[in-house]
Tab-separated table of C-alpha atoms in Angstrom:
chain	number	residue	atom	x	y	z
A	1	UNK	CA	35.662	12.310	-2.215
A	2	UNK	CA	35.808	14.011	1.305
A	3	UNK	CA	37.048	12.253	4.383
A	4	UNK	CA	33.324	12.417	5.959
A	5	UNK	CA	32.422	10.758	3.359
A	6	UNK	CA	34.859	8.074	3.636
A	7	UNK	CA	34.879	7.326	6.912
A	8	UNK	CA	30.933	7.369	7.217
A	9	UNK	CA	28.397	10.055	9.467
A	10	UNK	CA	27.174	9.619	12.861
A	11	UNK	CA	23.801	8.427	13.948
A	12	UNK	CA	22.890	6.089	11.430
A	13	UNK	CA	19.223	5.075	11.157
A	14	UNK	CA	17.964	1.412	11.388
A	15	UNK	CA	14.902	0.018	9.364
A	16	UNK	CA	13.419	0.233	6.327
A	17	UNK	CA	13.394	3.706	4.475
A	18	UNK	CA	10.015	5.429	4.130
A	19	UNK	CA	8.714	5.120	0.458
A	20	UNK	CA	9.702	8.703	-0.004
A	21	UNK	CA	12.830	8.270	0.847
A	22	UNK	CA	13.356	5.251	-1.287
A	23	UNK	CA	12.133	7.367	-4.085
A	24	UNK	CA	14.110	10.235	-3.814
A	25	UNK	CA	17.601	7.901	-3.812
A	26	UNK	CA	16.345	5.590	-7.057
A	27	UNK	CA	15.237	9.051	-9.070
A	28	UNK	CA	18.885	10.634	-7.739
A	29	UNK	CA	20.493	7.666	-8.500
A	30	UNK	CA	19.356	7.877	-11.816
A	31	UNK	CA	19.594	11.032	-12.905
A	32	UNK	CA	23.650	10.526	-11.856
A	33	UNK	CA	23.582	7.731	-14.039
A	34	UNK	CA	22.117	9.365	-16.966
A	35	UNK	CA	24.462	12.108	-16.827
A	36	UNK	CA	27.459	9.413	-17.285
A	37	UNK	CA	28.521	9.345	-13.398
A	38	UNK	CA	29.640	6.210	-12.228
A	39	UNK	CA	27.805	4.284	-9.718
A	40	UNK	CA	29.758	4.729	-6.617
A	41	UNK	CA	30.674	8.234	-7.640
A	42	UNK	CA	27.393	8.960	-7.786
A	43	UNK	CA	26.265	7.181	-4.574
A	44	UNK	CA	28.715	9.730	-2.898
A	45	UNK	CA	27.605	12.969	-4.559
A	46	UNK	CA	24.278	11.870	-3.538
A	47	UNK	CA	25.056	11.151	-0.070
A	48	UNK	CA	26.579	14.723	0.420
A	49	UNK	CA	23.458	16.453	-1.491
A	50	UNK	CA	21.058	14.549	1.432
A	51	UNK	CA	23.483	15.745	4.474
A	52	UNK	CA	21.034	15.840	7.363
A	53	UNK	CA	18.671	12.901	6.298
A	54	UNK	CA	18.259	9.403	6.741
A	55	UNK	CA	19.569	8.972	3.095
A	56	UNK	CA	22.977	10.304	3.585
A	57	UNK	CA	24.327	7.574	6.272
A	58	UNK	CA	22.486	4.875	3.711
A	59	UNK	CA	24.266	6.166	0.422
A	60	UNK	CA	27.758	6.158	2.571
A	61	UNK	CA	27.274	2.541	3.636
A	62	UNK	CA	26.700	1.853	0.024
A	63	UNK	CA	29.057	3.576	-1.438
A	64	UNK	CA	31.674	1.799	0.350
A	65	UNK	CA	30.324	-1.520	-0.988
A	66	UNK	CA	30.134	-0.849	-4.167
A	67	UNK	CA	33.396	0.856	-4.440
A	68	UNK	CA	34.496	-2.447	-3.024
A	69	UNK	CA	32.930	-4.450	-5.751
A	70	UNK	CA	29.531	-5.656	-4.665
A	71	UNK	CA	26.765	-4.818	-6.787
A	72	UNK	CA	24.404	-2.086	-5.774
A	73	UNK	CA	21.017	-4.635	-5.181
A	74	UNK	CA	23.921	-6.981	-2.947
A	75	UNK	CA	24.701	-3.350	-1.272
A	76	UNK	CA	21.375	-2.652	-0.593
A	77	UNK	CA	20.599	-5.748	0.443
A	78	UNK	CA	23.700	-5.664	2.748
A	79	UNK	CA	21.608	-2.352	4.125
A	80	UNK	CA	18.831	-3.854	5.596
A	81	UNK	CA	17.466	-0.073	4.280
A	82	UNK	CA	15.302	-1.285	1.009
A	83	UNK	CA	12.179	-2.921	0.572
A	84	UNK	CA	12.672	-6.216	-1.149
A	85	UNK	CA	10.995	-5.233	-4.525
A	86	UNK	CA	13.685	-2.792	-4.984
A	87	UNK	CA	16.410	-5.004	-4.193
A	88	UNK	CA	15.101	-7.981	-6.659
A	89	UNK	CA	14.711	-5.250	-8.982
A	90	UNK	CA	17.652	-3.673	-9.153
A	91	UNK	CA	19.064	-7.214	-8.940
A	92	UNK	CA	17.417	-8.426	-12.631
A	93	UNK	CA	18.133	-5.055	-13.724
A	94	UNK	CA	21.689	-4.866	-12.966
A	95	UNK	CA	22.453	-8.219	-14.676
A	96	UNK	CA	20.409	-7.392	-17.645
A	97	UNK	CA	22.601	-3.598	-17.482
A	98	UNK	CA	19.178	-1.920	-17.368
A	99	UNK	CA	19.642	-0.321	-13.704
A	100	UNK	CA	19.284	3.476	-14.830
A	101	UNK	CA	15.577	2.535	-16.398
A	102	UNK	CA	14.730	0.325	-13.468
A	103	UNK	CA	15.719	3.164	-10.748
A	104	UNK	CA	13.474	5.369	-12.721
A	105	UNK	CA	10.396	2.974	-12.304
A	106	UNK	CA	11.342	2.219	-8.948
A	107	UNK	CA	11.390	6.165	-8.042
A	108	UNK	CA	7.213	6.219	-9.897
A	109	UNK	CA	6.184	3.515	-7.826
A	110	UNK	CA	7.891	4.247	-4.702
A	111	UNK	CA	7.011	8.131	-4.971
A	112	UNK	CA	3.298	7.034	-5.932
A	113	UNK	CA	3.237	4.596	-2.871
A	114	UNK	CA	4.189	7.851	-0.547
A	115	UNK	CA	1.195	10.007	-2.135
A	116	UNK	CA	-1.059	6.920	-1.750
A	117	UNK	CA	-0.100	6.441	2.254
A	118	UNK	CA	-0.358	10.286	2.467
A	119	UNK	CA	-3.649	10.848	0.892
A	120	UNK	CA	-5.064	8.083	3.415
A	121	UNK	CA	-3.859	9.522	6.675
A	122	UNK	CA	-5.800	13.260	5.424
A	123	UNK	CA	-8.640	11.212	4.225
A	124	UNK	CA	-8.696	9.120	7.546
A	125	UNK	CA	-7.297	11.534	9.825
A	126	UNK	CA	-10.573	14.207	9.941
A	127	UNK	CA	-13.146	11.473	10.357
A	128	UNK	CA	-11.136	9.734	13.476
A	129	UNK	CA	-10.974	13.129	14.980
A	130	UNK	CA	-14.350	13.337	14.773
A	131	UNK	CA	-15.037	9.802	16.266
A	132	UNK	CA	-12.776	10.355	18.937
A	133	UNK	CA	-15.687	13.322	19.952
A	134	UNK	CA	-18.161	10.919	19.728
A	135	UNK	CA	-16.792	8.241	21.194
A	136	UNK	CA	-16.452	10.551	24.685
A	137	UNK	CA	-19.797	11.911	24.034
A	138	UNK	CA	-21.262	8.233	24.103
A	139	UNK	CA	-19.293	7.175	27.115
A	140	UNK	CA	-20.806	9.937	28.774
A	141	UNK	CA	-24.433	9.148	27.638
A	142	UNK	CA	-24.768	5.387	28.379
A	143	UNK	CA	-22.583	6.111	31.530
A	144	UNK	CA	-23.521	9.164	32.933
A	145	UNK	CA	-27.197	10.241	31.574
A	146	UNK	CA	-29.148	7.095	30.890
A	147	UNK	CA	-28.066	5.391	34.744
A	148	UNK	CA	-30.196	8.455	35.781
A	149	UNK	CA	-33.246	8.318	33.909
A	150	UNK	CA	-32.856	4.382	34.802
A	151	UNK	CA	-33.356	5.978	37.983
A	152	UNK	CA	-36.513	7.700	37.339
A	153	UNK	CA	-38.128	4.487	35.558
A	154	UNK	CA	-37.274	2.638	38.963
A	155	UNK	CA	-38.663	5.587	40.996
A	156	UNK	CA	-41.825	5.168	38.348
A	157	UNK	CA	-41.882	1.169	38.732
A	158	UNK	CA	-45.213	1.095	39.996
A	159	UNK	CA	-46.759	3.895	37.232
A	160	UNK	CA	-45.087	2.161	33.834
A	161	UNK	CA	-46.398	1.026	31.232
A	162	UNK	CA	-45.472	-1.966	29.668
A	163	UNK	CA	-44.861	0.649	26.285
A	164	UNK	CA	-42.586	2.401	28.959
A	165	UNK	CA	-40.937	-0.709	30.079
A	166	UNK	CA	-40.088	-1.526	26.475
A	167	UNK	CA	-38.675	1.859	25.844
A	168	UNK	CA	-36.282	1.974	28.703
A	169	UNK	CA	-35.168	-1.298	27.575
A	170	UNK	CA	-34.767	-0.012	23.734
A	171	UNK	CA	-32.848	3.321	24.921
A	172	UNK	CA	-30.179	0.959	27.174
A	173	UNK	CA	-30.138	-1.294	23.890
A	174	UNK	CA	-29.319	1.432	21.544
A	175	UNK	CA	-26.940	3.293	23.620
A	176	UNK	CA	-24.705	0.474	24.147
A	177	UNK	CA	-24.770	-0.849	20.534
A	178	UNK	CA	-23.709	2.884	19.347
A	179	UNK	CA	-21.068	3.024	22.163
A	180	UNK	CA	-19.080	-0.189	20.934
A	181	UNK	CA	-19.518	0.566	17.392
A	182	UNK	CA	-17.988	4.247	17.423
A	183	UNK	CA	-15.670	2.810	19.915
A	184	UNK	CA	-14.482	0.051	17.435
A	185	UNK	CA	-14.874	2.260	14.261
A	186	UNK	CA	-12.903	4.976	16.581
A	187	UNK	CA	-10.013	2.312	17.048
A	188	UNK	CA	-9.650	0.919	13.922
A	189	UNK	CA	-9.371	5.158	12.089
A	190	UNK	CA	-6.782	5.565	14.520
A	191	UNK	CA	-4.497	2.807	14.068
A	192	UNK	CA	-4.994	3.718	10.507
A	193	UNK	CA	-3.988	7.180	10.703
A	194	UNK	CA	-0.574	5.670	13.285
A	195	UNK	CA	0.220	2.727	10.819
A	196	UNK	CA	0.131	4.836	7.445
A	197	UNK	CA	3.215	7.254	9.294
A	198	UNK	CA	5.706	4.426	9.688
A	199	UNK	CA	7.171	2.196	7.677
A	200	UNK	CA	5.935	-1.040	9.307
A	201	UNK	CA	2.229	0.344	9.124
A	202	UNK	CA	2.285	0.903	5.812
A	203	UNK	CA	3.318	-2.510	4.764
A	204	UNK	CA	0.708	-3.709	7.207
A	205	UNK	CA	-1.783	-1.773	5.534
A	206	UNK	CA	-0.723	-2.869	1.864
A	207	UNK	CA	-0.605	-6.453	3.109
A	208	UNK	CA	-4.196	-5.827	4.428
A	209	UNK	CA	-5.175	-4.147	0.872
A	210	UNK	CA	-4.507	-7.035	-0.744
A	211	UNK	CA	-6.739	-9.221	1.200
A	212	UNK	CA	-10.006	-6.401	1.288
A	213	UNK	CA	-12.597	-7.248	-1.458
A	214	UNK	CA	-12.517	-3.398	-2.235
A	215	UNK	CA	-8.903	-3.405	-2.874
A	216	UNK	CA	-7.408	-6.602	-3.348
A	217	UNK	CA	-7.728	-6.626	-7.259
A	218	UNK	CA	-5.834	-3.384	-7.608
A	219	UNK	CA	-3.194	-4.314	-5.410
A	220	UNK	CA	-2.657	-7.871	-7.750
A	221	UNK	CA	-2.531	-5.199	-10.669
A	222	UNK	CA	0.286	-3.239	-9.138
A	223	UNK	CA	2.291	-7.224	-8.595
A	224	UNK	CA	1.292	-7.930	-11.967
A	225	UNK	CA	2.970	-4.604	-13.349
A	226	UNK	CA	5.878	-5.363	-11.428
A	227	UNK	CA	6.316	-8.387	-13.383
A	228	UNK	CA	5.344	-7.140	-16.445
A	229	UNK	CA	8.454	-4.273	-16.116
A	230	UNK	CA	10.922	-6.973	-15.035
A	231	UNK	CA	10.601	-8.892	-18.301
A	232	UNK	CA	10.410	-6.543	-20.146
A	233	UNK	CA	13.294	-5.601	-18.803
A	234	UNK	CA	15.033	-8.558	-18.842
A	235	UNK	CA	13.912	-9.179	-22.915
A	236	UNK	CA	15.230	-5.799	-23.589
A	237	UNK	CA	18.818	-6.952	-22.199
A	238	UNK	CA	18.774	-9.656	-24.711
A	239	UNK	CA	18.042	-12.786	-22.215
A	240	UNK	CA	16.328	-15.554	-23.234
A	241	UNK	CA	13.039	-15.982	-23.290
A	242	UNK	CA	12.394	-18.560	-20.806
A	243	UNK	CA	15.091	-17.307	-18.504
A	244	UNK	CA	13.613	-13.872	-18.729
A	245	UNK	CA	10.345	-15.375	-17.603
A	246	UNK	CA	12.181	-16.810	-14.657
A	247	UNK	CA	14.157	-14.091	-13.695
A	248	UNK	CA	11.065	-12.295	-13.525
A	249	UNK	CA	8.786	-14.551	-11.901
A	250	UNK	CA	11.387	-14.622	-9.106
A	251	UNK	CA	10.688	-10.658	-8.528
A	252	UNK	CA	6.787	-11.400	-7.709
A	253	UNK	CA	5.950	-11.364	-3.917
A	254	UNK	CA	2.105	-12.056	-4.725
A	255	UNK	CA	1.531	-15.951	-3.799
A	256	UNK	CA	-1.632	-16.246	-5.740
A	257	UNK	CA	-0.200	-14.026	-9.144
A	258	UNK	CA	2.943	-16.688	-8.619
A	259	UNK	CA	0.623	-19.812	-8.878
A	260	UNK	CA	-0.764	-18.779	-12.070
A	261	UNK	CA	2.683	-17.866	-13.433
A	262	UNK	CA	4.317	-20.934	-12.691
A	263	UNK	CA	2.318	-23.257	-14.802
A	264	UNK	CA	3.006	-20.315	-17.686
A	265	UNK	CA	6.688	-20.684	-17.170
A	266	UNK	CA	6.806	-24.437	-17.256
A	267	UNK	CA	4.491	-24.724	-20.499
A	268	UNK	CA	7.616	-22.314	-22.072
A	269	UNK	CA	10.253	-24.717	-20.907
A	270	UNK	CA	8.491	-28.475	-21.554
A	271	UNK	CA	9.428	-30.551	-24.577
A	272	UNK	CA	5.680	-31.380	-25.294
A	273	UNK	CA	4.119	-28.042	-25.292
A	274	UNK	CA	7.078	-25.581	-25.450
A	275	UNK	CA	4.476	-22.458	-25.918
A	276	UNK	CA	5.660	-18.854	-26.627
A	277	UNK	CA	5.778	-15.929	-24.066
A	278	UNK	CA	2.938	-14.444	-25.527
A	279	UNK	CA	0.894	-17.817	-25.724
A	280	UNK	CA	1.735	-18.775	-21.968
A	281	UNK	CA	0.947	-15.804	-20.517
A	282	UNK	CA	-2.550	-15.536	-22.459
A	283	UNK	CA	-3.431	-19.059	-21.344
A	284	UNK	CA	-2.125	-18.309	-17.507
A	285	UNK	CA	-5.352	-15.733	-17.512
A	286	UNK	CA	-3.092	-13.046	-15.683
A	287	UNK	CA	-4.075	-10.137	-18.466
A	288	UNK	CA	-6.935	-9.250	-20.282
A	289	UNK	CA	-8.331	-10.165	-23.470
A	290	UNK	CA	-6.886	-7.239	-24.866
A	291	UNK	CA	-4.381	-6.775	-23.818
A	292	UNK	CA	-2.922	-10.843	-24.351
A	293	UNK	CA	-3.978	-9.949	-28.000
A	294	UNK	CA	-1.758	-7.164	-27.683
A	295	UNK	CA	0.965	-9.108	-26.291
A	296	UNK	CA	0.542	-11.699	-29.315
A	297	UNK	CA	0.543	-8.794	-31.720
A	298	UNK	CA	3.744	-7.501	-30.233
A	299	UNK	CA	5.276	-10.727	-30.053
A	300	UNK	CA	5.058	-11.034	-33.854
A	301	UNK	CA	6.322	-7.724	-34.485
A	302	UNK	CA	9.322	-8.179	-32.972
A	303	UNK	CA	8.566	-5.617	-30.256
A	304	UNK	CA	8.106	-7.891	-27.094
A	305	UNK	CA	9.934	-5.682	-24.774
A	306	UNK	CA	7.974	-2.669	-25.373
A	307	UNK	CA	4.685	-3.959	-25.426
A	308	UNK	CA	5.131	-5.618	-22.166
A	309	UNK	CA	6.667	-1.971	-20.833
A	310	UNK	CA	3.225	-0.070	-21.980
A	311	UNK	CA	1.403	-3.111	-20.447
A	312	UNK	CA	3.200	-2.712	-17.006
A	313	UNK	CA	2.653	0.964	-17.074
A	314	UNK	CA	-1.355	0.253	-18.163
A	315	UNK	CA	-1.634	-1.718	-14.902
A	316	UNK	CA	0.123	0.240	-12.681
A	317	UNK	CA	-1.760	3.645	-13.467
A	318	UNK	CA	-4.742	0.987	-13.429
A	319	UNK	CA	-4.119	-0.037	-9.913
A	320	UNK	CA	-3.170	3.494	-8.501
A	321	UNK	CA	-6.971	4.671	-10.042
A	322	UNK	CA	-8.647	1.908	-8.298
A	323	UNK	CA	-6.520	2.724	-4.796
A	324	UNK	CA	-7.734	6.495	-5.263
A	325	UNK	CA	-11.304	5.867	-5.951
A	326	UNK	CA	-11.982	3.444	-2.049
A	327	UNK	CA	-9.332	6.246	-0.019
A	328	UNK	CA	-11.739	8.889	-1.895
A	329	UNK	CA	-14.912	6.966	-0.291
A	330	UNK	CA	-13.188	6.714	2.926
A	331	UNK	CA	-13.941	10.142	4.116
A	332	UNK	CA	-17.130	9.877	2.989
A	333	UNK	CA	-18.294	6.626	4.283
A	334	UNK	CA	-16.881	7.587	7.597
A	335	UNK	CA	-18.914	10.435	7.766
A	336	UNK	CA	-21.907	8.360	6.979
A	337	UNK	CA	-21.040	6.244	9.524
A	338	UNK	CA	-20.683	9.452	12.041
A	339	UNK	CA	-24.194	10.710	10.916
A	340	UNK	CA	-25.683	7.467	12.165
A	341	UNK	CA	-24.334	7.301	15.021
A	342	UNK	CA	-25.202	11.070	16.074
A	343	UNK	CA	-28.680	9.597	15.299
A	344	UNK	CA	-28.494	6.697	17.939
A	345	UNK	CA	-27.221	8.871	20.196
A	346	UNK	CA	-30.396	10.977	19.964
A	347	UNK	CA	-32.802	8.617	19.824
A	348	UNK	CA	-30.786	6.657	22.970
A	349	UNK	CA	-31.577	9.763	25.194
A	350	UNK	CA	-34.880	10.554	23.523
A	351	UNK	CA	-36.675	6.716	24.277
A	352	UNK	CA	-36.268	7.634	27.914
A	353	UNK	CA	-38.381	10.989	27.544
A	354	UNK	CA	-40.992	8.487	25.284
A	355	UNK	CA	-41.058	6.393	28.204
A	356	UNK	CA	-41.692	9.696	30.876
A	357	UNK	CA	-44.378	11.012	28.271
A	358	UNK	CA	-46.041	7.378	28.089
A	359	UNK	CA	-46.278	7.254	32.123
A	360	UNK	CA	-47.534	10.409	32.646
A	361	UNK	CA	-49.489	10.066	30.112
């Protein structure tokens, strides 16, 4: 190993990686492990292969741990670099000696997460150009160009009609009402657009995902195929079955998918009911009819491990679809949204010229 290597690089970042840099070291990471390199071995080769990035100071600093003896989820927790998912992970994983297979799902999720975040700031980015446009158009509509036909009507007091009145009124009204909405709507793109480029944003916006009606059921599949993968893992190391369940239940960050677990786990471990996996997790309402049955079926083949693996994968691809589908009807509804409020604009300036044509009339 090469002295820079040992004694560390310069300029260290802070913070938590971005997704696809968390990504790029678990599928690395893995592939050194698959081709029989040892872990802090190939922490080092893969620091020196990401010379120049964020990555390399990271796999230094862990390398030195773990060729001091921690384990790699301690190391990375050491870090401060990892989101906690990975480190709980990688923590189950490591004591159930499944971390090559658990690096390789964290580098799918984590690599999915960056296309997700990606795909929102195009899909989000157009539109809140567009508002910004509008928004300065507006401004200079309600402040600049209805003040002076105000002007006229006042001019005109004596002349108006009480139709006229009641336009003038309706073209202030409408002018206003489109100013703060595009203003608002203008806002909240752009903050959308800044939060999905850092790290911090984006775990604002998945923590707001999982409250939205449009997007919180997806995001309780992707925690429920989280924990799905961990016991599986965890029953594929050999582990018992109720302290697979808890090891596993430990890894979920989703309060509500934890309440309905928890009852699961402690029907598995009383002396009066002392229900199997399979018969837990089908009462705890978590999965599908079909795919508890499956569960049971699996159970009773022997084959617990791998039908809870093809589960975990169902729900992930399940929750990415869902994801895809509302950022796909972003653009769109934005540009709805636009098209309206080009109309208010118009008819904003266009009540005034009612009113004229009612007066003169």
């Amino acid at each position: 190993m090469s002295e820079t290597l040992k004694g560390g690089r310069e300029g260290r970042g802070t913070g938590t990686l971005p997704s696809s840099e968390v990504a790029a070291f678990c599928e690395g990471l893995a592939a050194m492990l698959a081709a029989g390199i040892q872990l802090d071995e190939g922490l080092g080769l893969l620091g020196e292969s990401a010379e120049g990035t964020p990555l390399a100071g990271v796999c230094d600093e862990l390398y030195g741990r773990v060729a001091g003896g921690e384990a790699l989820s301690d190391a990375m927790a050491a870090s401060g670099r990892f989101p906690e998912h990975a480190v709980s992970t990688l923590a189950v994983a490591g004591r159930a000696g499944r971390t090559e297979r658990a690096l390789r799902g964290l580098a799918d999720y984590y690599a999915e997460e960056s296309r997700v975040m990606d795909k929102l700031r195009t899909a989000v980015g157009y539109p809140a150009a567009l508002l910004c446009v509008m928004s300065v158009v507006l401004v200079f509509t309600v402040a600049v160009i209805l003040p002076v036909f105000i002007g006229v009507y006042e001019d005109m007091a004596g002349s108006l009609t009480a139709g006229s009145s009641l336009a003038v009124s309706a073209s202030i009204a409408v002018g206003w009402v489109a100013l703060v909405m595009v203003v608002l709507a203008t806002a909240a793109a752009l903050a959308g657009v800044a939060a999905s480029g850092s790290v911090r944003g984006q775990a604002a916006i998945v923590r707001l995902m999982g409250r939205l009606p449009v997007t919180g059921d997806a995001m309780r599949q992707l925690a429920l195929s989280r924990f799905l993968g961990t016991l599986s893992t965890c029953l594929a190391a050999g582990l018992n079955v109720d302290v697979a369940m808890g090891e596993a239940l430990g890894t979920v960050e989703s309060a509500e998918l934890r309440g309905e677990l928890e009852p699961a786990l402690a029907a598995m471990t009383s002396t009066e009911r002392g229900l199997g996996l399979a018969q837990a997790i089908a009462e705890s309402g978590v999965l599908e009819p079909t795919q508890a049955r499956m569960l049971s079926i699996g159970s009773r083949a022997g084959s617990t491990d791998a039908v809870l693996e093809r589960l975990s994968e169902a729900c992930f691809d399940g929750a990415v679809a869902r994801v895809d589908r509302v950022i796909d009807a972003t653009e769109p509804v934005l540009a709805a949204f636009l098209t309206v409020a080009v109309g208010a604009t118009l008819v904003s300036v266009m009540l005034p010229l009612i009113g004229i044509m009612g007066s003169v009339g």
